[in-house]
mmCIF file with all atom_site columns, C-alpha atoms in Angstrom:
data_model
loop_
_atom_site.group_PDB
_atom_site.id
_atom_site.type_symbol
_atom_site.label_atom_id
_atom_site.label_alt_id
_atom_site.label_comp_id
_atom_site.label_asym_id
_atom_site.label_entity_id
_atom_site.label_seq_id
_atom_site.pdbx_PDB_ins_code
_atom_site.Cartn_x
_atom_site.Cartn_y
_atom_site.Cartn_z
_atom_site.occupancy
_atom_site.B_iso_or_equiv
_atom_site.pdbx_formal_charge
_atom_site.auth_seq_id
_atom_site.auth_comp_id
_atom_site.auth_asym_id
_atom_site.auth_atom_id
_atom_site.pdbx_PDB_model_num
ATOM 1   C CA . LYS A 1 1   ? 53.297  20.599 52.840  1.00 54.00 ? 8   LYS A CA 1
ATOM 2   C CA . SER A 1 2   ? 51.454  17.981 54.882  1.00 49.00 ? 9   SER A CA 1
ATOM 3   C CA . TYR A 1 3   ? 48.489  20.333 55.121  1.00 44.00 ? 10  TYR A CA 1
ATOM 4   C CA . VAL A 1 4   ? 48.491  20.893 51.349  1.00 41.00 ? 11  VAL A CA 1
ATOM 5   C CA . LYS A 1 5   ? 48.694  17.149 50.693  1.00 48.00 ? 12  LYS A CA 1
ATOM 6   C CA . ALA A 1 6   ? 45.886  16.450 53.163  1.00 46.00 ? 13  ALA A CA 1
ATOM 7   C CA . THR A 1 7   ? 43.720  19.153 51.629  1.00 50.00 ? 14  THR A CA 1
ATOM 8   C CA . GLY A 1 8   ? 44.343  17.768 48.160  1.00 52.00 ? 15  GLY A CA 1
ATOM 9   C CA . LEU A 1 9   ? 43.484  14.258 49.290  1.00 45.00 ? 16  LEU A CA 1
ATOM 10  C CA . ILE A 1 10  ? 40.263  15.435 50.946  1.00 46.00 ? 17  ILE A CA 1
ATOM 11  C CA . THR A 1 11  ? 39.278  17.348 47.790  1.00 48.00 ? 18  THR A CA 1
ATOM 12  C CA . THR A 1 12  ? 39.927  14.291 45.630  1.00 48.00 ? 19  THR A CA 1
ATOM 13  C CA . LEU A 1 13  ? 37.961  12.002 47.945  1.00 44.00 ? 20  LEU A CA 1
ATOM 14  C CA . LEU A 1 14  ? 35.109  14.517 48.075  1.00 48.00 ? 21  LEU A CA 1
ATOM 15  C CA . GLY A 1 15  ? 35.036  14.685 44.273  1.00 52.00 ? 22  GLY A CA 1
ATOM 16  C CA . ILE A 1 16  ? 34.943  10.897 44.011  1.00 46.00 ? 23  ILE A CA 1
ATOM 17  C CA . THR A 1 17  ? 32.132  10.754 46.597  1.00 50.00 ? 24  THR A CA 1
ATOM 18  C CA . ILE A 1 18  ? 30.057  13.338 44.710  1.00 44.00 ? 25  ILE A CA 1
ATOM 19  C CA . LEU A 1 19  ? 30.651  11.556 41.397  1.00 44.00 ? 26  LEU A CA 1
ATOM 20  C CA . CYS A 1 20  ? 29.670  8.205  42.891  1.00 47.00 ? 27  CYS A CA 1
ATOM 21  C CA . SER A 1 21  ? 26.557  9.725  44.456  1.00 49.00 ? 28  SER A CA 1
ATOM 22  C CA . ALA A 1 22  ? 25.532  11.304 41.144  1.00 43.00 ? 29  ALA A CA 1
ATOM 23  C CA . THR A 1 23  ? 26.161  8.045  39.278  1.00 48.00 ? 30  THR A CA 1
ATOM 24  C CA . SER A 1 24  ? 24.178  6.101  41.873  1.00 48.00 ? 31  SER A CA 1
ATOM 25  C CA . ALA A 1 25  ? 21.267  8.565  41.709  1.00 46.00 ? 32  ALA A CA 1
ATOM 26  C CA . ARG A 1 26  ? 21.312  8.384  37.934  1.00 48.00 ? 33  ARG A CA 1
ATOM 27  C CA . ALA A 1 27  ? 21.284  4.583  38.002  1.00 50.00 ? 34  ALA A CA 1
ATOM 28  C CA . GLN A 1 28  ? 18.337  4.619  40.399  1.00 54.00 ? 35  GLN A CA 1
ATOM 29  C CA . SER A 1 29  ? 16.329  7.021  38.198  1.00 60.00 ? 36  SER A CA 1
ATOM 30  C CA . LEU A 1 30  ? 16.756  4.998  34.994  1.00 75.00 ? 37  LEU A CA 1
ATOM 31  C CA . PRO A 1 31  ? 14.104  2.364  35.812  1.00 78.00 ? 38  PRO A CA 1
ATOM 32  C CA . GLN A 1 32  ? 11.648  5.131  36.686  1.00 89.00 ? 39  GLN A CA 1
ATOM 33  C CA . GLU A 1 33  ? 12.379  6.950  33.414  1.00 91.00 ? 40  GLU A CA 1
ATOM 34  C CA . ASN A 1 34  ? 11.921  3.778  31.384  1.00 92.00 ? 41  ASN A CA 1
ATOM 35  C CA . GLU A 1 35  ? 8.697   2.970  33.210  1.00 94.00 ? 42  GLU A CA 1
ATOM 36  C CA . GLN A 1 36  ? 7.205   6.423  32.639  1.00 95.00 ? 43  GLN A CA 1
ATOM 37  C CA . ILE A 1 37  ? 8.113   6.499  28.942  1.00 95.00 ? 44  ILE A CA 1
ATOM 38  C CA . GLN A 1 38  ? 6.710   2.998  28.443  1.00 95.00 ? 45  GLN A CA 1
ATOM 39  C CA . PHE A 1 39  ? 3.482   3.989  30.206  1.00 95.00 ? 46  PHE A CA 1
ATOM 40  C CA . ALA A 1 40  ? 3.072   7.120  28.049  1.00 97.00 ? 47  ALA A CA 1
ATOM 41  C CA . THR A 1 41  ? 3.837   5.136  24.894  1.00 96.00 ? 48  THR A CA 1
ATOM 42  C CA . GLU A 1 42  ? 1.175   2.556  25.745  1.00 97.00 ? 49  GLU A CA 1
ATOM 43  C CA . LEU A 1 43  ? -1.354  5.349  26.271  1.00 97.00 ? 50  LEU A CA 1
ATOM 44  C CA . LEU A 1 44  ? -0.463  6.769  22.845  1.00 97.00 ? 51  LEU A CA 1
ATOM 45  C CA . ALA A 1 45  ? -0.730  3.330  21.213  1.00 97.00 ? 52  ALA A CA 1
ATOM 46  C CA . HIS A 1 46  ? -4.228  2.911  22.695  1.00 97.00 ? 53  HIS A CA 1
ATOM 47  C CA . SER A 1 47  ? -5.336  6.328  21.374  1.00 97.00 ? 54  SER A CA 1
ATOM 48  C CA . GLU A 1 48  ? -5.496  7.864  24.878  1.00 97.00 ? 55  GLU A CA 1
ATOM 49  C CA . TYR A 1 49  ? -3.979  10.995 23.437  1.00 97.00 ? 56  TYR A CA 1
ATOM 50  C CA . GLN A 1 50  ? -4.819  13.476 26.191  1.00 97.00 ? 57  GLN A CA 1
ATOM 51  C CA . PHE A 1 51  ? -3.421  11.246 28.934  1.00 97.00 ? 58  PHE A CA 1
ATOM 52  C CA . ALA A 1 52  ? -0.397  10.407 26.773  1.00 97.00 ? 59  ALA A CA 1
ATOM 53  C CA . ALA A 1 53  ? 0.341   14.103 26.212  1.00 98.00 ? 60  ALA A CA 1
ATOM 54  C CA . SER A 1 54  ? 0.196   14.802 29.954  1.00 97.00 ? 61  SER A CA 1
ATOM 55  C CA . SER A 1 55  ? 2.449   11.813 30.705  1.00 97.00 ? 62  SER A CA 1
ATOM 56  C CA . TYR A 1 56  ? 5.087   12.843 28.169  1.00 97.00 ? 63  TYR A CA 1
ATOM 57  C CA . GLU A 1 57  ? 5.014   16.460 29.340  1.00 98.00 ? 64  GLU A CA 1
ATOM 58  C CA . ASN A 1 58  ? 5.416   15.400 32.979  1.00 96.00 ? 65  ASN A CA 1
ATOM 59  C CA . PHE A 1 59  ? 8.404   13.309 31.932  1.00 96.00 ? 66  PHE A CA 1
ATOM 60  C CA . ILE A 1 60  ? 9.992   16.296 30.149  1.00 97.00 ? 67  ILE A CA 1
ATOM 61  C CA . ARG A 1 61  ? 9.618   18.438 33.280  1.00 96.00 ? 68  ARG A CA 1
ATOM 62  C CA . GLN A 1 62  ? 10.836  15.715 35.634  1.00 94.00 ? 69  GLN A CA 1
ATOM 63  C CA . PHE A 1 63  ? 13.777  14.429 33.584  1.00 95.00 ? 70  PHE A CA 1
ATOM 64  C CA . PRO A 1 64  ? 15.138  17.335 31.485  1.00 94.00 ? 71  PRO A CA 1
ATOM 65  C CA . ARG A 1 65  ? 18.515  15.592 31.037  1.00 92.00 ? 72  ARG A CA 1
ATOM 66  C CA . SER A 1 66  ? 17.266  12.091 30.350  1.00 95.00 ? 73  SER A CA 1
ATOM 67  C CA . SER A 1 67  ? 18.609  10.066 27.433  1.00 93.00 ? 74  SER A CA 1
ATOM 68  C CA . LEU A 1 68  ? 14.942  9.321  26.687  1.00 95.00 ? 75  LEU A CA 1
ATOM 69  C CA . LEU A 1 69  ? 14.091  13.003 26.205  1.00 97.00 ? 76  LEU A CA 1
ATOM 70  C CA . PRO A 1 70  ? 13.973  12.670 22.370  1.00 97.00 ? 77  PRO A CA 1
ATOM 71  C CA . ASN A 1 71  ? 11.316  9.956  22.742  1.00 97.00 ? 78  ASN A CA 1
ATOM 72  C CA . ALA A 1 72  ? 9.320   12.224 25.037  1.00 97.00 ? 79  ALA A CA 1
ATOM 73  C CA . TYR A 1 73  ? 9.410   15.156 22.594  1.00 98.00 ? 80  TYR A CA 1
ATOM 74  C CA . VAL A 1 74  ? 8.242   12.971 19.695  1.00 98.00 ? 81  VAL A CA 1
ATOM 75  C CA . GLY A 1 75  ? 5.586   11.295 21.853  1.00 98.00 ? 82  GLY A CA 1
ATOM 76  C CA . ALA A 1 76  ? 4.245   14.606 23.144  1.00 98.00 ? 83  ALA A CA 1
ATOM 77  C CA . GLY A 1 77  ? 4.207   15.993 19.615  1.00 98.00 ? 84  GLY A CA 1
ATOM 78  C CA . ASP A 1 78  ? 2.351   12.954 18.266  1.00 98.00 ? 85  ASP A CA 1
ATOM 79  C CA . SER A 1 79  ? -0.178  13.085 21.112  1.00 98.00 ? 86  SER A CA 1
ATOM 80  C CA . HIS A 1 80  ? -1.088  16.692 20.314  1.00 98.00 ? 87  HIS A CA 1
ATOM 81  C CA . PHE A 1 81  ? -0.989  15.967 16.579  1.00 97.00 ? 88  PHE A CA 1
ATOM 82  C CA . PHE A 1 82  ? -3.649  13.262 16.934  1.00 97.00 ? 89  PHE A CA 1
ATOM 83  C CA . LEU A 1 83  ? -5.624  15.564 19.224  1.00 97.00 ? 90  LEU A CA 1
ATOM 84  C CA . LYS A 1 84  ? -5.721  17.937 16.209  1.00 95.00 ? 91  LYS A CA 1
ATOM 85  C CA . GLU A 1 85  ? -3.651  20.541 18.050  1.00 96.00 ? 92  GLU A CA 1
ATOM 86  C CA . PRO A 1 86  ? -1.042  21.287 15.360  1.00 95.00 ? 93  PRO A CA 1
ATOM 87  C CA . GLU A 1 87  ? 0.478   24.344 17.040  1.00 95.00 ? 94  GLU A CA 1
ATOM 88  C CA . LYS A 1 88  ? 1.186   22.487 20.296  1.00 97.00 ? 95  LYS A CA 1
ATOM 89  C CA . ALA A 1 89  ? 2.480   19.485 18.367  1.00 97.00 ? 96  ALA A CA 1
ATOM 90  C CA . LEU A 1 90  ? 4.742   21.687 16.258  1.00 97.00 ? 97  LEU A CA 1
ATOM 91  C CA . GLY A 1 91  ? 6.263   23.171 19.424  1.00 97.00 ? 98  GLY A CA 1
ATOM 92  C CA . PHE A 1 92  ? 7.447   19.770 20.668  1.00 98.00 ? 99  PHE A CA 1
ATOM 93  C CA . TYR A 1 93  ? 8.720   18.691 17.249  1.00 98.00 ? 100 TYR A CA 1
ATOM 94  C CA . GLN A 1 94  ? 10.717  21.913 16.969  1.00 96.00 ? 101 GLN A CA 1
ATOM 95  C CA . ARG A 1 95  ? 12.224  21.386 20.430  1.00 97.00 ? 102 ARG A CA 1
ATOM 96  C CA . TYR A 1 96  ? 13.396  17.975 19.250  1.00 97.00 ? 103 TYR A CA 1
ATOM 97  C CA . GLU A 1 97  ? 14.836  19.439 16.056  1.00 95.00 ? 104 GLU A CA 1
ATOM 98  C CA . ASN A 1 98  ? 16.669  22.205 17.967  1.00 96.00 ? 105 ASN A CA 1
ATOM 99  C CA . GLN A 1 99  ? 18.130  19.973 20.684  1.00 96.00 ? 106 GLN A CA 1
ATOM 100 C CA . PHE A 1 100 ? 18.801  16.848 18.609  1.00 96.00 ? 107 PHE A CA 1
ATOM 101 C CA . PRO A 1 101 ? 19.617  18.053 15.064  1.00 94.00 ? 108 PRO A CA 1
ATOM 102 C CA . ASN A 1 102 ? 21.125  14.673 14.189  1.00 93.00 ? 109 ASN A CA 1
ATOM 103 C CA . GLY A 1 103 ? 18.634  12.543 16.123  1.00 95.00 ? 110 GLY A CA 1
ATOM 104 C CA . LYS A 1 104 ? 17.591  9.187  14.673  1.00 95.00 ? 111 LYS A CA 1
ATOM 105 C CA . ASP A 1 105 ? 13.944  10.296 14.433  1.00 96.00 ? 112 ASP A CA 1
ATOM 106 C CA . LYS A 1 106 ? 14.604  13.615 12.720  1.00 96.00 ? 113 LYS A CA 1
ATOM 107 C CA . TRP A 1 107 ? 12.988  12.366 9.480   1.00 97.00 ? 114 TRP A CA 1
ATOM 108 C CA . LEU A 1 108 ? 9.762   11.645 11.403  1.00 97.00 ? 115 LEU A CA 1
ATOM 109 C CA . VAL A 1 109 ? 9.883   15.009 13.167  1.00 97.00 ? 116 VAL A CA 1
ATOM 110 C CA . LEU A 1 110 ? 10.263  16.845 9.838   1.00 97.00 ? 117 LEU A CA 1
ATOM 111 C CA . LEU A 1 111 ? 7.401   14.831 8.338   1.00 98.00 ? 118 LEU A CA 1
ATOM 112 C CA . ARG A 1 112 ? 5.133   15.595 11.298  1.00 97.00 ? 119 ARG A CA 1
ATOM 113 C CA . GLU A 1 113 ? 6.090   19.275 11.156  1.00 97.00 ? 120 GLU A CA 1
ATOM 114 C CA . ALA A 1 114 ? 5.043   19.322 7.504   1.00 97.00 ? 121 ALA A CA 1
ATOM 115 C CA . GLN A 1 115 ? 1.693   17.725 8.395   1.00 97.00 ? 122 GLN A CA 1
ATOM 116 C CA . CYS A 1 116 ? 1.124   20.347 11.095  1.00 96.00 ? 123 CYS A CA 1
ATOM 117 C CA . LEU A 1 117 ? 1.997   23.138 8.663   1.00 96.00 ? 124 LEU A CA 1
ATOM 118 C CA . TYR A 1 118 ? -0.434  21.675 6.124   1.00 96.00 ? 125 TYR A CA 1
ATOM 119 C CA . LEU A 1 119 ? -3.226  21.771 8.692   1.00 92.00 ? 126 LEU A CA 1
ATOM 120 C CA . ASP A 1 120 ? -2.421  25.470 9.140   1.00 91.00 ? 127 ASP A CA 1
ATOM 121 C CA . GLY A 1 121 ? -2.637  26.020 5.366   1.00 93.00 ? 128 GLY A CA 1
ATOM 122 C CA . LYS A 1 122 ? 1.057   26.884 4.930   1.00 95.00 ? 129 LYS A CA 1
ATOM 123 C CA . THR A 1 123 ? 1.529   25.156 1.584   1.00 96.00 ? 130 THR A CA 1
ATOM 124 C CA . ASP A 1 124 ? 4.930   26.578 0.610   1.00 96.00 ? 131 ASP A CA 1
ATOM 125 C CA . GLU A 1 125 ? 6.387   25.745 4.021   1.00 96.00 ? 132 GLU A CA 1
ATOM 126 C CA . VAL A 1 126 ? 5.020   22.204 3.714   1.00 97.00 ? 133 VAL A CA 1
ATOM 127 C CA . ILE A 1 127 ? 6.812   21.707 0.396   1.00 97.00 ? 134 ILE A CA 1
ATOM 128 C CA . SER A 1 128 ? 10.031  23.216 1.762   1.00 97.00 ? 135 SER A CA 1
ATOM 129 C CA . LYS A 1 129 ? 9.939   20.977 4.840   1.00 97.00 ? 136 LYS A CA 1
ATOM 130 C CA . LEU A 1 130 ? 9.173   17.783 2.912   1.00 97.00 ? 137 LEU A CA 1
ATOM 131 C CA . THR A 1 131 ? 11.768  18.371 0.204   1.00 96.00 ? 138 THR A CA 1
ATOM 132 C CA . SER A 1 132 ? 14.394  18.804 2.948   1.00 96.00 ? 139 SER A CA 1
ATOM 133 C CA . ILE A 1 133 ? 13.897  15.135 3.889   1.00 96.00 ? 140 ILE A CA 1
ATOM 134 C CA . ASN A 1 134 ? 15.854  12.383 2.155   1.00 94.00 ? 141 ASN A CA 1
ATOM 135 C CA . PRO A 1 135 ? 13.060  9.963  1.120   1.00 93.00 ? 142 PRO A CA 1
ATOM 136 C CA . SER A 1 136 ? 15.381  6.983  1.625   1.00 93.00 ? 143 SER A CA 1
ATOM 137 C CA . SER A 1 137 ? 15.605  7.837  5.341   1.00 95.00 ? 144 SER A CA 1
ATOM 138 C CA . ILE A 1 138 ? 11.832  7.479  5.789   1.00 96.00 ? 145 ILE A CA 1
ATOM 139 C CA . LYS A 1 139 ? 10.635  4.155  7.153   1.00 95.00 ? 146 LYS A CA 1
ATOM 140 C CA . VAL A 1 140 ? 8.333   2.201  4.821   1.00 91.00 ? 147 VAL A CA 1
ATOM 141 C CA . PRO A 1 141 ? 5.042   2.673  6.743   1.00 88.00 ? 148 PRO A CA 1
ATOM 142 C CA . TYR A 1 142 ? 5.511   6.459  6.521   1.00 96.00 ? 149 TYR A CA 1
ATOM 143 C CA . GLN A 1 143 ? 6.617   6.776  2.888   1.00 96.00 ? 150 GLN A CA 1
ATOM 144 C CA . GLN A 1 144 ? 3.019   6.769  1.658   1.00 96.00 ? 151 GLN A CA 1
ATOM 145 C CA . ILE A 1 145 ? 2.232   9.648  4.018   1.00 97.00 ? 152 ILE A CA 1
ATOM 146 C CA . TYR A 1 146 ? 5.278   11.556 2.756   1.00 98.00 ? 153 TYR A CA 1
ATOM 147 C CA . TYR A 1 147 ? 4.314   11.290 -0.926  1.00 98.00 ? 154 TYR A CA 1
ATOM 148 C CA . PHE A 1 148 ? 0.650   11.993 -0.195  1.00 98.00 ? 155 PHE A CA 1
ATOM 149 C CA . TYR A 1 149 ? 1.285   15.270 1.624   1.00 98.00 ? 156 TYR A CA 1
ATOM 150 C CA . LEU A 1 150 ? 3.917   16.373 -0.870  1.00 98.00 ? 157 LEU A CA 1
ATOM 151 C CA . GLY A 1 151 ? 1.529   15.615 -3.750  1.00 98.00 ? 158 GLY A CA 1
ATOM 152 C CA . THR A 1 152 ? -1.366  17.399 -2.052  1.00 97.00 ? 159 THR A CA 1
ATOM 153 C CA . ALA A 1 153 ? 0.719   20.495 -1.291  1.00 97.00 ? 160 ALA A CA 1
ATOM 154 C CA . LEU A 1 154 ? 2.031   20.613 -4.866  1.00 97.00 ? 161 LEU A CA 1
ATOM 155 C CA . MET A 1 155 ? -1.512  20.287 -6.212  1.00 97.00 ? 162 MET A CA 1
ATOM 156 C CA . ASP A 1 156 ? -2.685  23.122 -3.961  1.00 96.00 ? 163 ASP A CA 1
ATOM 157 C CA . ARG A 1 157 ? 0.108   25.239 -5.397  1.00 95.00 ? 164 ARG A CA 1
ATOM 158 C CA . GLY A 1 158 ? -0.950  24.364 -8.939  1.00 95.00 ? 165 GLY A CA 1
ATOM 159 C CA . SER A 1 159 ? 2.031   22.144 -9.811  1.00 96.00 ? 166 SER A CA 1
ATOM 160 C CA . LEU A 1 160 ? -0.188  19.408 -11.239 1.00 96.00 ? 167 LEU A CA 1
ATOM 161 C CA . LYS A 1 161 ? 2.455   17.343 -13.055 1.00 95.00 ? 168 LYS A CA 1
ATOM 162 C CA . GLU A 1 162 ? 4.690   17.070 -9.972  1.00 97.00 ? 169 GLU A CA 1
ATOM 163 C CA . ALA A 1 163 ? 1.647   16.424 -7.807  1.00 97.00 ? 170 ALA A CA 1
ATOM 164 C CA . GLY A 1 164 ? 0.543   13.568 -10.069 1.00 97.00 ? 171 GLY A CA 1
ATOM 165 C CA . GLU A 1 165 ? 3.994   11.955 -9.882  1.00 97.00 ? 172 GLU A CA 1
ATOM 166 C CA . ASN A 1 166 ? 3.785   11.899 -6.092  1.00 97.00 ? 173 ASN A CA 1
ATOM 167 C CA . PHE A 1 167 ? 0.230   10.506 -6.059  1.00 97.00 ? 174 PHE A CA 1
ATOM 168 C CA . GLU A 1 168 ? 1.447   7.690  -8.302  1.00 97.00 ? 175 GLU A CA 1
ATOM 169 C CA . LYS A 1 169 ? 4.131   6.905  -5.713  1.00 97.00 ? 176 LYS A CA 1
ATOM 170 C CA . VAL A 1 170 ? 1.443   6.815  -3.005  1.00 97.00 ? 177 VAL A CA 1
ATOM 171 C CA . ILE A 1 171 ? -0.398  4.127  -4.946  1.00 96.00 ? 178 ILE A CA 1
ATOM 172 C CA . GLU A 1 172 ? 2.845   2.234  -5.638  1.00 95.00 ? 179 GLU A CA 1
ATOM 173 C CA . GLN A 1 173 ? 3.418   2.024  -1.885  1.00 93.00 ? 180 GLN A CA 1
ATOM 174 C CA . LYS A 1 174 ? -0.065  0.585  -1.269  1.00 92.00 ? 181 LYS A CA 1
ATOM 175 C CA . PRO A 1 175 ? -2.880  0.469  -3.865  1.00 93.00 ? 182 PRO A CA 1
ATOM 176 C CA . THR A 1 176 ? -5.686  0.409  -1.280  1.00 90.00 ? 183 THR A CA 1
ATOM 177 C CA . GLY A 1 177 ? -6.605  2.379  1.790   1.00 91.00 ? 184 GLY A CA 1
ATOM 178 C CA . GLU A 1 178 ? -7.469  5.978  2.566   1.00 94.00 ? 185 GLU A CA 1
ATOM 179 C CA . TYR A 1 179 ? -4.331  7.607  1.106   1.00 95.00 ? 186 TYR A CA 1
ATOM 180 C CA . ALA A 1 180 ? -4.566  5.520  -2.076  1.00 95.00 ? 187 ALA A CA 1
ATOM 181 C CA . THR A 1 181 ? -8.285  6.266  -2.502  1.00 96.00 ? 188 THR A CA 1
ATOM 182 C CA . ILE A 1 182 ? -7.762  10.034 -2.288  1.00 96.00 ? 189 ILE A CA 1
ATOM 183 C CA . SER A 1 183 ? -4.697  9.790  -4.539  1.00 97.00 ? 190 SER A CA 1
ATOM 184 C CA . TYR A 1 184 ? -6.761  8.002  -7.210  1.00 96.00 ? 191 TYR A CA 1
ATOM 185 C CA . LEU A 1 185 ? -9.318  10.815 -7.000  1.00 96.00 ? 192 LEU A CA 1
ATOM 186 C CA . HIS A 1 186 ? -6.657  13.530 -7.266  1.00 97.00 ? 193 HIS A CA 1
ATOM 187 C CA . LEU A 1 187 ? -4.976  11.782 -10.195 1.00 97.00 ? 194 LEU A CA 1
ATOM 188 C CA . ALA A 1 188 ? -8.345  11.411 -11.936 1.00 96.00 ? 195 ALA A CA 1
ATOM 189 C CA . ALA A 1 189 ? -9.066  15.116 -11.447 1.00 96.00 ? 196 ALA A CA 1
ATOM 190 C CA . ILE A 1 190 ? -5.625  16.036 -12.839 1.00 95.00 ? 197 ILE A CA 1
ATOM 191 C CA . LEU A 1 191 ? -6.196  13.853 -15.930 1.00 95.00 ? 198 LEU A CA 1
ATOM 192 C CA . ALA A 1 192 ? -9.719  15.198 -16.434 1.00 95.00 ? 199 ALA A CA 1
ATOM 193 C CA . HIS A 1 193 ? -8.335  18.728 -16.204 1.00 92.00 ? 200 HIS A CA 1
ATOM 194 C CA . ALA A 1 194 ? -5.867  17.788 -18.969 1.00 92.00 ? 201 ALA A CA 1
ATOM 195 C CA . GLY A 1 195 ? -8.739  16.423 -21.098 1.00 94.00 ? 202 GLY A CA 1
ATOM 196 C CA . ASN A 1 196 ? -7.822  12.743 -20.686 1.00 94.00 ? 203 ASN A CA 1
ATOM 197 C CA . ASN A 1 197 ? -11.302 11.611 -19.669 1.00 95.00 ? 204 ASN A CA 1
ATOM 198 C CA . ASP A 1 198 ? -10.915 7.908  -20.473 1.00 94.00 ? 205 ASP A CA 1
ATOM 199 C CA . GLU A 1 199 ? -7.961  7.488  -18.099 1.00 94.00 ? 206 GLU A CA 1
ATOM 200 C CA . ALA A 1 200 ? -9.697  9.672  -15.523 1.00 96.00 ? 207 ALA A CA 1
ATOM 201 C CA . ILE A 1 201 ? -12.725 7.337  -15.535 1.00 95.00 ? 208 ILE A CA 1
ATOM 202 C CA . LYS A 1 202 ? -10.436 4.340  -14.955 1.00 95.00 ? 209 LYS A CA 1
ATOM 203 C CA . LEU A 1 203 ? -8.908  6.076  -11.943 1.00 95.00 ? 210 LEU A CA 1
ATOM 204 C CA . TYR A 1 204 ? -12.330 6.973  -10.541 1.00 95.00 ? 211 TYR A CA 1
ATOM 205 C CA . SER A 1 205 ? -13.175 3.276  -10.827 1.00 94.00 ? 212 SER A CA 1
ATOM 206 C CA . SER A 1 206 ? -9.940  2.398  -8.973  1.00 93.00 ? 213 SER A CA 1
ATOM 207 C CA . ALA A 1 207 ? -10.886 4.925  -6.290  1.00 94.00 ? 214 ALA A CA 1
ATOM 208 C CA . LEU A 1 208 ? -14.243 3.173  -5.818  1.00 91.00 ? 215 LEU A CA 1
ATOM 209 C CA . GLN A 1 209 ? -12.560 -0.218 -5.517  1.00 90.00 ? 216 GLN A CA 1
ATOM 210 C CA . SER A 1 210 ? -10.060 1.144  -3.005  1.00 90.00 ? 217 SER A CA 1
ATOM 211 C CA . ALA A 1 211 ? -12.850 2.812  -1.032  1.00 89.00 ? 218 ALA A CA 1
ATOM 212 C CA . ASP A 1 212 ? -14.668 -0.505 -0.799  1.00 83.00 ? 219 ASP A CA 1
ATOM 213 C CA . SER A 1 213 ? -11.652 -1.881 1.086   1.00 80.00 ? 220 SER A CA 1
ATOM 214 C CA . LEU A 1 214 ? -12.045 0.779  3.807   1.00 79.00 ? 221 LEU A CA 1
ATOM 215 C CA . GLU A 1 215 ? -13.985 0.075  6.971   1.00 69.00 ? 222 GLU A CA 1
#
């Protein structure tokens, strides 16, 4: 009995020691994880996309169980997206979606996936992906992008009325800038196609004014 008790005590103490060691190691790695993610994020913010991609990918390999892994997947995806490498970007976005189906950035991941699919000419998949997103979950700076790509995909499919409704929402979000300028042009083309030339001319004029605001 004494032997059994002693063995049980040793096992318990050993388990506590291992748990404490693991907790201590985890606590020591947290500053390093934060530092690496912050460094990669700064590279991405300064348009150093190639270096940012490498930094995020190194993080994913080094810290596969990190609580910051969702950030790394999104960051790696965005880095490749801005490098115009949609297939690589899509791979990281899909890894996020598979591992974190209820993640706080899922709306952004779905939006980026749709943009990658559009670059690959997969119009129907773009529409399916975008319509799976609840627009109210999209942060304001990205809502214009959402409506623009949905409108463009619908126009490519020939659904002109629905496309026009989305281009109008693009302009409602912000009446100037690149997305607004192209939306004015698309709306004008849709109206001209319907024979409404007077309104089309007004929209072409709005497109010119919006274009003048671009650098």
